[in-house]
Short mmCIF file of C-alpha atoms and ligand atoms in Angstrom, two decimals:
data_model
loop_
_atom_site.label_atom_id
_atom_site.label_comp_id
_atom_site.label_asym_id
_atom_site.label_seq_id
_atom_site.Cartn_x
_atom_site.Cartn_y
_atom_site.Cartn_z
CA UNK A 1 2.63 11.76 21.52
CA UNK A 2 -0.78 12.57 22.59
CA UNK A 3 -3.54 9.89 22.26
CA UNK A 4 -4.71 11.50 19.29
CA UNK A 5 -1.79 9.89 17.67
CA UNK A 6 -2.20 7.36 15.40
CA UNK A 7 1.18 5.79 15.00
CA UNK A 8 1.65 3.46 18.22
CA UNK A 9 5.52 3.91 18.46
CA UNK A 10 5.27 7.86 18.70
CA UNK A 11 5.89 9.50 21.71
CA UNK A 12 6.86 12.51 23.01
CA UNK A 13 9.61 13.30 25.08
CA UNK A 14 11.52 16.09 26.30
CA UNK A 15 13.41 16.07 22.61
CA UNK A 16 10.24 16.23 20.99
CA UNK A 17 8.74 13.32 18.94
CA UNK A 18 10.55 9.86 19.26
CA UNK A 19 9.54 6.69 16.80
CA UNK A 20 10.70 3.92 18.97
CA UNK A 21 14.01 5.43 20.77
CA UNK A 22 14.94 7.83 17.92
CA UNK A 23 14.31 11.38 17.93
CA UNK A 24 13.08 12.77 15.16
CA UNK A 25 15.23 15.46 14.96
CA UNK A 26 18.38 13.82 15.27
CA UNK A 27 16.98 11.79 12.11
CA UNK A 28 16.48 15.13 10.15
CA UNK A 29 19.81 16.43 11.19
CA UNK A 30 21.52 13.34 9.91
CA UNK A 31 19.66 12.65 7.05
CA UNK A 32 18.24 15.58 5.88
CA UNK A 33 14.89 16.30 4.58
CA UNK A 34 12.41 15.31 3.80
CA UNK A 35 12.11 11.62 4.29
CA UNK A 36 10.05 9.17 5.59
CA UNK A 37 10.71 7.28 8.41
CA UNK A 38 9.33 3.90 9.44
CA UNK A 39 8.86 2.11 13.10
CA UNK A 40 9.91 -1.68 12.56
CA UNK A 41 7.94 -2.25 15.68
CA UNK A 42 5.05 -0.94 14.43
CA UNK A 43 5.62 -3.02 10.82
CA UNK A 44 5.61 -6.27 13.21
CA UNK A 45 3.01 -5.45 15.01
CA UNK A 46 0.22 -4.97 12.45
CA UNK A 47 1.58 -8.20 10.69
CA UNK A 48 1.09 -9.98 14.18
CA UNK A 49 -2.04 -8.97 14.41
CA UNK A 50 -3.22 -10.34 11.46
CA UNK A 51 -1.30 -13.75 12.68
CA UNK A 52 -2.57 -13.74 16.16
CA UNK A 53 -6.36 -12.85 14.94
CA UNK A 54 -5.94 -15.92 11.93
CA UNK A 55 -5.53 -18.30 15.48
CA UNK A 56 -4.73 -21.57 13.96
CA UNK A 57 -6.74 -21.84 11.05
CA UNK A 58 -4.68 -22.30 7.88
CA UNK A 59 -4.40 -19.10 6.26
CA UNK A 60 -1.59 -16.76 4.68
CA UNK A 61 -1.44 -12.89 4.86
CA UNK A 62 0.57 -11.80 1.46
CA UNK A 63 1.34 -8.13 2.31
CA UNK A 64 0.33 -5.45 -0.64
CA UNK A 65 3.58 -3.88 -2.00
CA UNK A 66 2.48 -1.71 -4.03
CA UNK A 67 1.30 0.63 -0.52
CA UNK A 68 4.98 0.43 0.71
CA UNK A 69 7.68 -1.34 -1.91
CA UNK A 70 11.09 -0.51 -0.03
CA UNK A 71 12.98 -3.48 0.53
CA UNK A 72 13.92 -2.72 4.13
CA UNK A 73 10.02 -3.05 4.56
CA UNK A 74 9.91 -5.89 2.77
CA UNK A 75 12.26 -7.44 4.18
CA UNK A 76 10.58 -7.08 7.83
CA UNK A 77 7.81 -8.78 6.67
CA UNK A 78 9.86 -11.63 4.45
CA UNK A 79 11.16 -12.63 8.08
CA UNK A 80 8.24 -13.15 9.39
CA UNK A 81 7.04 -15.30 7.10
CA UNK A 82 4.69 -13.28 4.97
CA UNK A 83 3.42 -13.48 1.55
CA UNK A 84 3.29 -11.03 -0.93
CA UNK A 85 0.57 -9.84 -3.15
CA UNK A 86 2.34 -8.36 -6.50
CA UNK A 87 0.86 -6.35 -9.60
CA UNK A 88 4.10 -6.42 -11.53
CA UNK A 89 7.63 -8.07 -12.54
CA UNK A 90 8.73 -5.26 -10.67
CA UNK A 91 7.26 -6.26 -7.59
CA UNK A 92 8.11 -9.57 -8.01
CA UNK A 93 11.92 -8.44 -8.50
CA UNK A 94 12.01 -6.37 -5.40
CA UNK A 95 10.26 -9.23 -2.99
CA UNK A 96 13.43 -11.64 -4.26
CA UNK A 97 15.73 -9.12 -3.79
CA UNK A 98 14.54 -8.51 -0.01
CA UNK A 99 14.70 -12.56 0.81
CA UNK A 100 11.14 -12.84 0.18
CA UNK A 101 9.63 -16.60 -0.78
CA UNK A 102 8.72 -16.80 -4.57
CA UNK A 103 5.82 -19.91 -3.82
CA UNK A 104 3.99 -17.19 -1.53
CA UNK A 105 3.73 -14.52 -3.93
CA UNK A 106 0.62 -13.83 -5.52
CA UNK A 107 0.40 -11.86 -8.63
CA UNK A 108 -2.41 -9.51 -9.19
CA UNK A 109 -3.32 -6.80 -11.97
CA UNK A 110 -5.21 -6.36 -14.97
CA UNK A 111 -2.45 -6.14 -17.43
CA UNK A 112 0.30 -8.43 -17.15
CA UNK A 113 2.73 -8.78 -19.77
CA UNK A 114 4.06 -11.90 -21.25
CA UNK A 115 7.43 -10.85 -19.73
CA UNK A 116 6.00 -10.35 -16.53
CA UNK A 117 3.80 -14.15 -17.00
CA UNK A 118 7.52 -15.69 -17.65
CA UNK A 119 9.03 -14.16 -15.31
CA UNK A 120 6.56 -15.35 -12.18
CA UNK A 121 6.47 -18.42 -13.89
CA UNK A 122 10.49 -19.68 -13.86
CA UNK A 123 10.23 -17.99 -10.26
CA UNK A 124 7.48 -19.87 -9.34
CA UNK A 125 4.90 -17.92 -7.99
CA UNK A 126 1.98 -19.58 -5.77
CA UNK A 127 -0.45 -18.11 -7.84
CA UNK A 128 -1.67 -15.96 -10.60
CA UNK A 129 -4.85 -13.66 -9.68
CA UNK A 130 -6.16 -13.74 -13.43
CA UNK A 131 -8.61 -10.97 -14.24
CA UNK A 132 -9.80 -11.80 -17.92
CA UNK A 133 -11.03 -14.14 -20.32
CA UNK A 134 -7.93 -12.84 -22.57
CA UNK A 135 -4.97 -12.89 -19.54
CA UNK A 136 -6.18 -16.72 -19.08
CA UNK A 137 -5.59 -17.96 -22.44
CA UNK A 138 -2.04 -15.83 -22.61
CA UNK A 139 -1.11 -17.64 -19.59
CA UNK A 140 -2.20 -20.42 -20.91
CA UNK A 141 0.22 -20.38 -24.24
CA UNK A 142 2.85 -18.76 -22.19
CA UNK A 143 3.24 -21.99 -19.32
CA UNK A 144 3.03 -24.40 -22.59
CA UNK A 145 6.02 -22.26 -24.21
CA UNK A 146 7.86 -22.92 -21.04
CA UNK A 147 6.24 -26.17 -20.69
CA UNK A 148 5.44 -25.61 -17.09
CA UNK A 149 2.26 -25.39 -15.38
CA UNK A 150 0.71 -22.08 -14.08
CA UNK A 151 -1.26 -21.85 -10.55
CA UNK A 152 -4.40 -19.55 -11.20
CA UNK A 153 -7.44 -18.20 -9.27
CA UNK A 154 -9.73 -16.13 -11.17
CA UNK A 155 -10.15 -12.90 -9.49
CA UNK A 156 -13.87 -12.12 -9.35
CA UNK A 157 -15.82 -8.92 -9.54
CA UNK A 158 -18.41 -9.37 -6.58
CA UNK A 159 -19.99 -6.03 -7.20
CA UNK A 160 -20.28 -5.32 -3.78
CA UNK A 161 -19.80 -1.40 -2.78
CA UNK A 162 -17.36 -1.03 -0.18
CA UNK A 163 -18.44 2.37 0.58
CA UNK A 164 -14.97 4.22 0.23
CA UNK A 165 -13.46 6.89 -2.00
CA UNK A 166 -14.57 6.01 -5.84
CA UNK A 167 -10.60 6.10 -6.55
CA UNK A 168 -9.88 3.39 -4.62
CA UNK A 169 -13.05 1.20 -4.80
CA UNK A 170 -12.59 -1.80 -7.47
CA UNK A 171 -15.53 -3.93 -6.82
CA UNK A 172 -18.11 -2.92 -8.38
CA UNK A 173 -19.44 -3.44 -11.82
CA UNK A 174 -18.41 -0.95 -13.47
CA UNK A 175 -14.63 -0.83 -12.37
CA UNK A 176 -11.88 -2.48 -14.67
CA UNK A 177 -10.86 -5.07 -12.20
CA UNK A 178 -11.62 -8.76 -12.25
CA UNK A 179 -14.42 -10.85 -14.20
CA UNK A 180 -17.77 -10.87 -13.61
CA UNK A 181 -19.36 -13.47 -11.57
CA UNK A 182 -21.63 -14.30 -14.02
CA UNK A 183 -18.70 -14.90 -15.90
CA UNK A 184 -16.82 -16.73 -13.54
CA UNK A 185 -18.19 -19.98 -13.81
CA UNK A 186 -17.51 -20.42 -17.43
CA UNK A 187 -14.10 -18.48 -17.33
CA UNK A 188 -13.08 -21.44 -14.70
CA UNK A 189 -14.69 -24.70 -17.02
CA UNK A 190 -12.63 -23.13 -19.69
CA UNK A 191 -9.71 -22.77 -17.40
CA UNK A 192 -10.23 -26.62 -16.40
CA UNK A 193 -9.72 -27.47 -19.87
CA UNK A 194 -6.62 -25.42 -20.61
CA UNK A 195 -3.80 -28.02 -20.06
CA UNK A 196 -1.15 -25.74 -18.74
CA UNK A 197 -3.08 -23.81 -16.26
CA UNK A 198 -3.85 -25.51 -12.63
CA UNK A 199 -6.90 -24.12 -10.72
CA UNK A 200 -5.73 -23.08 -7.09
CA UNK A 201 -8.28 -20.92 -6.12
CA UNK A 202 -10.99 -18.08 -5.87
CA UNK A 203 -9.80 -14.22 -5.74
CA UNK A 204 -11.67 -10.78 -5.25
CA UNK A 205 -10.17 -7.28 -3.63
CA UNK A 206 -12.81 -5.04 -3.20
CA UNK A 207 -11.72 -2.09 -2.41
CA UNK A 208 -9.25 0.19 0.05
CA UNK A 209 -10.19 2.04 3.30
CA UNK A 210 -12.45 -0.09 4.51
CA UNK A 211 -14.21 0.90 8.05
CA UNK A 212 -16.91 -1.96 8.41
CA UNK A 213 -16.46 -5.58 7.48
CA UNK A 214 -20.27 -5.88 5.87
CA UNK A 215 -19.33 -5.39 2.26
CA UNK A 216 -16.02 -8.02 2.32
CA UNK A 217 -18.26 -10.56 4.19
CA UNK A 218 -21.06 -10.08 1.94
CA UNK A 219 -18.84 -10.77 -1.08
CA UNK A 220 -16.87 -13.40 0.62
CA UNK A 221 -20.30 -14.88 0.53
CA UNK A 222 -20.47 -14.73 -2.94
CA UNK A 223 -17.25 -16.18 -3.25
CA UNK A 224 -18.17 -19.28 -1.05
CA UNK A 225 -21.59 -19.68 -3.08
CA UNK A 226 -19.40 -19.92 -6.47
CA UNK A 227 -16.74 -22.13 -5.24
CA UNK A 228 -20.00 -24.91 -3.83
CA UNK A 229 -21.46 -24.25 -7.63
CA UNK A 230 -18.09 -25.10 -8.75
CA UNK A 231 -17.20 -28.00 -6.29
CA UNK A 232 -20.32 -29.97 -7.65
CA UNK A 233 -18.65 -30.09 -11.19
CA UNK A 234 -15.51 -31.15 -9.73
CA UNK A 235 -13.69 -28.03 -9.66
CA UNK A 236 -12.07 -27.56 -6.05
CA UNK A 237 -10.29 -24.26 -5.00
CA UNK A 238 -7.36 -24.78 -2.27
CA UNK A 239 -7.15 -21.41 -1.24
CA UNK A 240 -10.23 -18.25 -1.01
CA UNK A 241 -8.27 -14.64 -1.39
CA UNK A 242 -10.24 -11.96 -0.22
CA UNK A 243 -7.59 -9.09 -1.12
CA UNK A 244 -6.93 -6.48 0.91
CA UNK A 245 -8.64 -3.44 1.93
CA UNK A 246 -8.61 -2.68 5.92
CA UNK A 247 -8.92 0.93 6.88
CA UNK A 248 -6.91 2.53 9.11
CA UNK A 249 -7.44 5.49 11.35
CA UNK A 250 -5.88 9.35 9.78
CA UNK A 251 -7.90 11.24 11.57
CA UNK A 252 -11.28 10.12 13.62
CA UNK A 253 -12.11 6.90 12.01
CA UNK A 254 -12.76 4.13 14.08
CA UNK A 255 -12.17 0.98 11.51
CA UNK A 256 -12.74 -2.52 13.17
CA UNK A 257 -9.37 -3.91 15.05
CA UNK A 258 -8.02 -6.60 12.81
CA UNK A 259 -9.41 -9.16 14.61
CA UNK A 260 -12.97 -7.57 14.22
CA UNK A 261 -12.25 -7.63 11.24
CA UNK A 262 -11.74 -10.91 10.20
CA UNK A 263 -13.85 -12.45 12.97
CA UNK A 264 -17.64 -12.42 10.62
CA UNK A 265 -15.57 -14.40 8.28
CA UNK A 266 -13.52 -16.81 10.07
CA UNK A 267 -17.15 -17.49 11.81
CA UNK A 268 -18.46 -17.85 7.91
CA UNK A 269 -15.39 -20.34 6.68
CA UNK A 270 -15.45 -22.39 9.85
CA UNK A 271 -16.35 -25.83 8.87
CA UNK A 272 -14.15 -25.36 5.53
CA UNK A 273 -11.36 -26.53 4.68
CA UNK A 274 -9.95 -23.98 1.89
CA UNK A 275 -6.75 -21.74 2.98
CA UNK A 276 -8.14 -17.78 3.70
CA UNK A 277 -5.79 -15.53 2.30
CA UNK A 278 -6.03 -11.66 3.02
CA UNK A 279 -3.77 -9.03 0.75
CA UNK A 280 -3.28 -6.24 3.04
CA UNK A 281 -1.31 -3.17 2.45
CA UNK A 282 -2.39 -0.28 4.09
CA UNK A 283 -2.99 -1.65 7.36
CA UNK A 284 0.28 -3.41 7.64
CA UNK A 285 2.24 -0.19 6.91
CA UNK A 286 0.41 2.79 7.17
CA UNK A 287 0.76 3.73 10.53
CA UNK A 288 3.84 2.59 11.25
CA UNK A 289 5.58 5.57 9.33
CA UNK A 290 5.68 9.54 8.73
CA UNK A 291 7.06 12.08 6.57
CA UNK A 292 9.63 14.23 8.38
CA UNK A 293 9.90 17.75 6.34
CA UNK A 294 11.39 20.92 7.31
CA UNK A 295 9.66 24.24 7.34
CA UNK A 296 11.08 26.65 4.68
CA UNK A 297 9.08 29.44 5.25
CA UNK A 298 6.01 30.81 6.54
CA UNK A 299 3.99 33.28 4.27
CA UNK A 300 1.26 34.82 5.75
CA UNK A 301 -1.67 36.01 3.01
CA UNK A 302 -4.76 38.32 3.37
CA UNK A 303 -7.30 35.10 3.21
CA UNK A 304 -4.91 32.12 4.18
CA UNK A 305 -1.57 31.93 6.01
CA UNK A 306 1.03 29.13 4.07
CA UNK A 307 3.61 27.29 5.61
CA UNK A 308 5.62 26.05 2.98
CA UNK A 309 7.94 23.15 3.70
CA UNK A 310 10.73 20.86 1.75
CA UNK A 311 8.16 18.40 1.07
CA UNK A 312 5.83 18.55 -1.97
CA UNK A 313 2.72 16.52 -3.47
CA UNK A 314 5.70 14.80 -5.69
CA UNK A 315 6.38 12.92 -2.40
CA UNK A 316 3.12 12.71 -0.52
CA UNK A 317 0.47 12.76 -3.27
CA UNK A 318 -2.70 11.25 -1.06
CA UNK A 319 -4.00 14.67 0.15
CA UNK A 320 -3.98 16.24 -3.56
CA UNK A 321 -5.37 12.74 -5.15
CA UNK A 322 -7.68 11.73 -2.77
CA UNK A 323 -8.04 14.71 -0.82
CA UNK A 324 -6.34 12.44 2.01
CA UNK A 325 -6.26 14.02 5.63
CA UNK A 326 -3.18 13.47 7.69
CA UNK A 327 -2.43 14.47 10.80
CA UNK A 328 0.78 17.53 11.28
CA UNK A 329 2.83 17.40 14.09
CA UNK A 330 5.16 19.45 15.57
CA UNK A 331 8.63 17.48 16.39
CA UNK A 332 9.18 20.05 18.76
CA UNK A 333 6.23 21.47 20.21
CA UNK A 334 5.78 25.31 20.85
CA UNK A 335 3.96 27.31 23.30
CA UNK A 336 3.08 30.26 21.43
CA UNK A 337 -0.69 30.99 20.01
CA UNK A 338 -1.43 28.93 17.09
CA UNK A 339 -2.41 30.23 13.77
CA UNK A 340 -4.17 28.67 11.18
CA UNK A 341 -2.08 27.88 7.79
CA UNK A 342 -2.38 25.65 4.93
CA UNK A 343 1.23 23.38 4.84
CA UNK A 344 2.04 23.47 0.94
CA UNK A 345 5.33 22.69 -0.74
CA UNK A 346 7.72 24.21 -3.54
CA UNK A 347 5.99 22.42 -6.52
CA UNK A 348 4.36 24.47 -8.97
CA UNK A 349 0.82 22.99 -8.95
CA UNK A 350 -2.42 24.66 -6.44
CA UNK A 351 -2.77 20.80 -5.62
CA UNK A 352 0.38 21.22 -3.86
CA UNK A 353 -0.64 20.93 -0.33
CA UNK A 354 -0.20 18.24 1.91
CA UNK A 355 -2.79 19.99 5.08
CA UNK A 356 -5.18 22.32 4.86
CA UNK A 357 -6.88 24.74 7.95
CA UNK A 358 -4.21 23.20 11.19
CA UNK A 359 -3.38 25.48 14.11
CA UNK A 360 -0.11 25.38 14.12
CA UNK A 361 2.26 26.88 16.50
CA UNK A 362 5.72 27.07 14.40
CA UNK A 363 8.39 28.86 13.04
CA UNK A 364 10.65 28.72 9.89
CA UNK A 365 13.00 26.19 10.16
CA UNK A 366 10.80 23.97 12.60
CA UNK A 367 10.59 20.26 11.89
CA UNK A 368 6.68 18.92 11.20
CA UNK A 369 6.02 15.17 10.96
CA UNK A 370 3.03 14.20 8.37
CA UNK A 371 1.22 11.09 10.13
CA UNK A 372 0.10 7.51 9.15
CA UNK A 373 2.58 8.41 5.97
CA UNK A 374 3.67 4.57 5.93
CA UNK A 375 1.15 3.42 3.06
CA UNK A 376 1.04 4.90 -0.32
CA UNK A 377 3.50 7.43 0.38
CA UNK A 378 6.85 6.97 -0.67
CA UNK A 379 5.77 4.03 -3.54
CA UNK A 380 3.29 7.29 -5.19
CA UNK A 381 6.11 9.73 -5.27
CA UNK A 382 7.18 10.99 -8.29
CA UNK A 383 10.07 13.01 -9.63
CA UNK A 384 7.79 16.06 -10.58
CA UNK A 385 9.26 19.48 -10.75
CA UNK A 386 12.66 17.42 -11.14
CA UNK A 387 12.63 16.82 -7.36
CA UNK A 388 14.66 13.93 -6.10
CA UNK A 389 12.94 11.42 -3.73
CA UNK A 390 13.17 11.52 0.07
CA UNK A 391 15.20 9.15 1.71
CA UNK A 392 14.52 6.05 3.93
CA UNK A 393 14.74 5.02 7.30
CA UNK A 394 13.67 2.36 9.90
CA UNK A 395 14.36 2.88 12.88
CA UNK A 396 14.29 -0.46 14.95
CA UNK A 397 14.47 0.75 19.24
CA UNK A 398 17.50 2.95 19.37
CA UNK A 399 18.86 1.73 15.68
CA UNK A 400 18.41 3.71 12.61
CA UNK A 401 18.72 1.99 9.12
CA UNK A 402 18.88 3.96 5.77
CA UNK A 403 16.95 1.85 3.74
CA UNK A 404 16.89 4.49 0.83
CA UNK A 405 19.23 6.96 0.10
CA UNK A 406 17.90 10.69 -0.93
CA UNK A 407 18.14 10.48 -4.63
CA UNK A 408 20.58 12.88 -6.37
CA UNK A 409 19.66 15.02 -9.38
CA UNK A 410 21.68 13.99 -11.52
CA UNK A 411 20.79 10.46 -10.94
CA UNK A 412 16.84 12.11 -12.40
CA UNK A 413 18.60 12.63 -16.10
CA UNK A 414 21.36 9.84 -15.93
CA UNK A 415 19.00 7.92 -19.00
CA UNK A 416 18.28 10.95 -20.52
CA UNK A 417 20.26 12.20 -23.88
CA UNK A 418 20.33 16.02 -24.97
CA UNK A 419 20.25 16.04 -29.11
CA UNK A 420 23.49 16.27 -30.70
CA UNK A 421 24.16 20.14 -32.05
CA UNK A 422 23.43 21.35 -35.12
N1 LLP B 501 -4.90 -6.38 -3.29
C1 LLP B 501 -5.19 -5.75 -4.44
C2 LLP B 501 -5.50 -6.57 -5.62
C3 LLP B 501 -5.18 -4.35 -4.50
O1 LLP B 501 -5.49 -3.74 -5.64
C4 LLP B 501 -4.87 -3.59 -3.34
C5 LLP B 501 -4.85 -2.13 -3.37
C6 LLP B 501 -4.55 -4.30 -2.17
C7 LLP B 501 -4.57 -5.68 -2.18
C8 LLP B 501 -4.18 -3.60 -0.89
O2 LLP B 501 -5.22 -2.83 -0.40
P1 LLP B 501 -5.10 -2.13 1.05
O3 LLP B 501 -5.04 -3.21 2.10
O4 LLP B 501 -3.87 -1.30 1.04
O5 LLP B 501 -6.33 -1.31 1.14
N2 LLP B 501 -3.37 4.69 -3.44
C9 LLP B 501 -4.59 4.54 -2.69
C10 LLP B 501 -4.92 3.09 -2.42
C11 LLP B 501 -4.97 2.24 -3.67
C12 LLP B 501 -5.23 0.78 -3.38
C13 LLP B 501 -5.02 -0.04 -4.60
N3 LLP B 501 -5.15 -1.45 -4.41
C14 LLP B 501 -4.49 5.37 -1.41
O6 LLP B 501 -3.47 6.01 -1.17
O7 LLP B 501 -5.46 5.44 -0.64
#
């Protein structure tokens, strides 16, 4: 593709765009649409990076599944040795199920169920992310009823801003998410006494999108300044999480590399001896995958020309939520004068678009691919309008793997009863 692209396995050729050695359309033609399709290049290549940038200083990288929970994708990342950072039994089910290693899961969330604390716990998990005074003594009666231990960090509030979209910023004071840190220091004496819970470390997530590393190194800092408070009374942390939270490039943002990134805090741990863990979602997946949909039809209007497509905000929900800009692409490009359109779907909701204002040279029937559609994308999609969900694929050089298969409509009411008559 051109260099505006930011997928790194796109090209174009003289079939139009090709992820790795597959051509887009042949993927379409086979498959249908829509449906998302990954690069298992790029998937390795963003985990690498994180790897290669983490040198030889002991740390883990515990991918995010919530931003992309197929188990083809998790199983790319199982092989190479990754963690996994969880926020439900469900999670936790589907990182087993794709060969992934229960004692490098960590569990995060603000409401986990006693189900979901029993089932981590007989699994054994590396470490609950605890993020209240109330989850800790649950956990607490919950290892005793098993009569097993459970690993916890306390997940801290830093209330640092991370200067990102207010949906997706959890690290200030006045979002739901962790405990205070001038809580935390009493929330981990009281864990210290709690005989079935085993302190493993210090947690915090700040936030998602992030295009500078200031606000994660400042609260890293805080981090470091609790766990010194804490080592004078004896209380010693194996492992520092700082979540996840690395931006990634839709349209014109230039976020650090990975390794400029992490470089202002490897340069702040060095001398230390904990473990640095990082939660990443976004950046491992989001640009290694797109949203392949078909053009239905194209309506012009007196104020705004439509292109309506097969895909709808039931299976790409970031530009009507967030107002999320993604690139459109042509799979096969078009030499006629552009117009400008909005691309909207069949769903019955004026937040159905998925791009608004693009000059686009097309046609009915043309195939567009929605960029950097890898994160958030498929694991947001709903079954809205009584839609079924867009398949699957990774396509691995000239392979292609169904990793999902489209749903079927009938599959959307299988649990559902009518009433008897009369
Ligand atoms: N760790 C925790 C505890 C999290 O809550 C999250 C994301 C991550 C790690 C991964 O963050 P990432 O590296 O992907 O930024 N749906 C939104 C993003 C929500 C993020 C929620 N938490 C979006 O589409 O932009």
């Amino acid at each position: 593709m051109s260099a505006a692209s930011p997928l790194p396995t796109l090209s174009r050729g003289s079939r139009g765009l090709m992820l790795e050695g597959v051509a887009l359309a042949d993927v379409a033609a086979r498959f249908g649409t829509p449906v998302y399709v990954y690069s298992r290049a790029a998937l390795i290549a963003a985990f690498e990076a994180y790897r290669h940038a983490l040198g030889e200083r002991p740390a883990s990288v515990c991918y995010a599944v919530k931003a992309n929970a197929n188990l083809g994708v998790l199983s790319v990342f199982a092989a190479l040795g990754a963690g996994f950072d969880i926020v439900s039994g469900g999670e936790l089910a589907r990182v087993l199920a794709a060969g992934g290693r229960a004692d490098r899961v960590v569990f995060s969330g603000t409401g986990k169920s006693r189900a979901e604390m029993r089932q981590a716990l007989l699994a054994g998990i590396r470490c609950f992310n605890v993020e209240s005074a109330g989850e800790l003594e649950r956990l607490d009666e919950t290892a005793a009823s098993l009569g097993v231990t459970a690993p916890i960090a306390l997940r801290v509030n830093p209330d640092v801003d991370p200067g990102t979209h207010p949906y997706i910023s959890t690290g200030l004071k006045h979002n739901k998410f962790g405990v205070a840190s001038t809580d935390a220091a009493a929330l981990y004496r009281r864990a210290a006494a709690l005989p079935h819970l085993r302190i493993r470390g210090i947690a915090c997530h700040i936030g998602s999108q992030l295009l500078d590393a200031g606000p994660i190194v400042e609260a890293a800092g805080k981090l470091l300044a609790l766990a010194d408070l804490l080592a004078a009374e004896g209380i010693h942390f194996e492992h520092i999480d700082l979540g996840g939270g690395l931006g990634i490039r839709y349209r014109d943002e230039a976020p650090p590399t990975v390794a400029a990134y992490l470089a202002p805090l490897l340069g702040l741990f060095e001398g230390r001896s904990e473990e640095l863990c990082f939660e990443p979602g976004r950046s491992l997946t989001g640009n290694a995958g797109l949203l392949l949909t078909r053009i239905e039809y194209l309506k012009p209007g007196e104020e705004k020309h439509f292109v309506i497509v097969d895909a709808a905000m039931n299976d790409f929900i970031r530009p009507a939520l967030y107002d999320g800009w993604h690139g459109i692409a042509p799979v096969v490009a078009r030499t006629g004068p552009p117009r400008r359109y909005d691309v909207v779907g069949p769903v019955c909701e004026s937040g159905d678009f998925l791009a608004r204002d693009r000059d686009l040279a097309v046609e009915e029937g043309d195939l567009l691919a929605l960029l950097s559609a890898g994160a958030y994308g498929m694991s947001m999609s709903s079954n809205y309008n009584s839609r079924p969900r867009a398949a699957e694929i990774i396509v691995d050089g000239d392979e292609v793997h169904l990793v999902r298969e489209r749903e079927t409509v009938e599959s959307l009411y299988a649990l559902e009863r009518p009433l008897p008559r009369g």
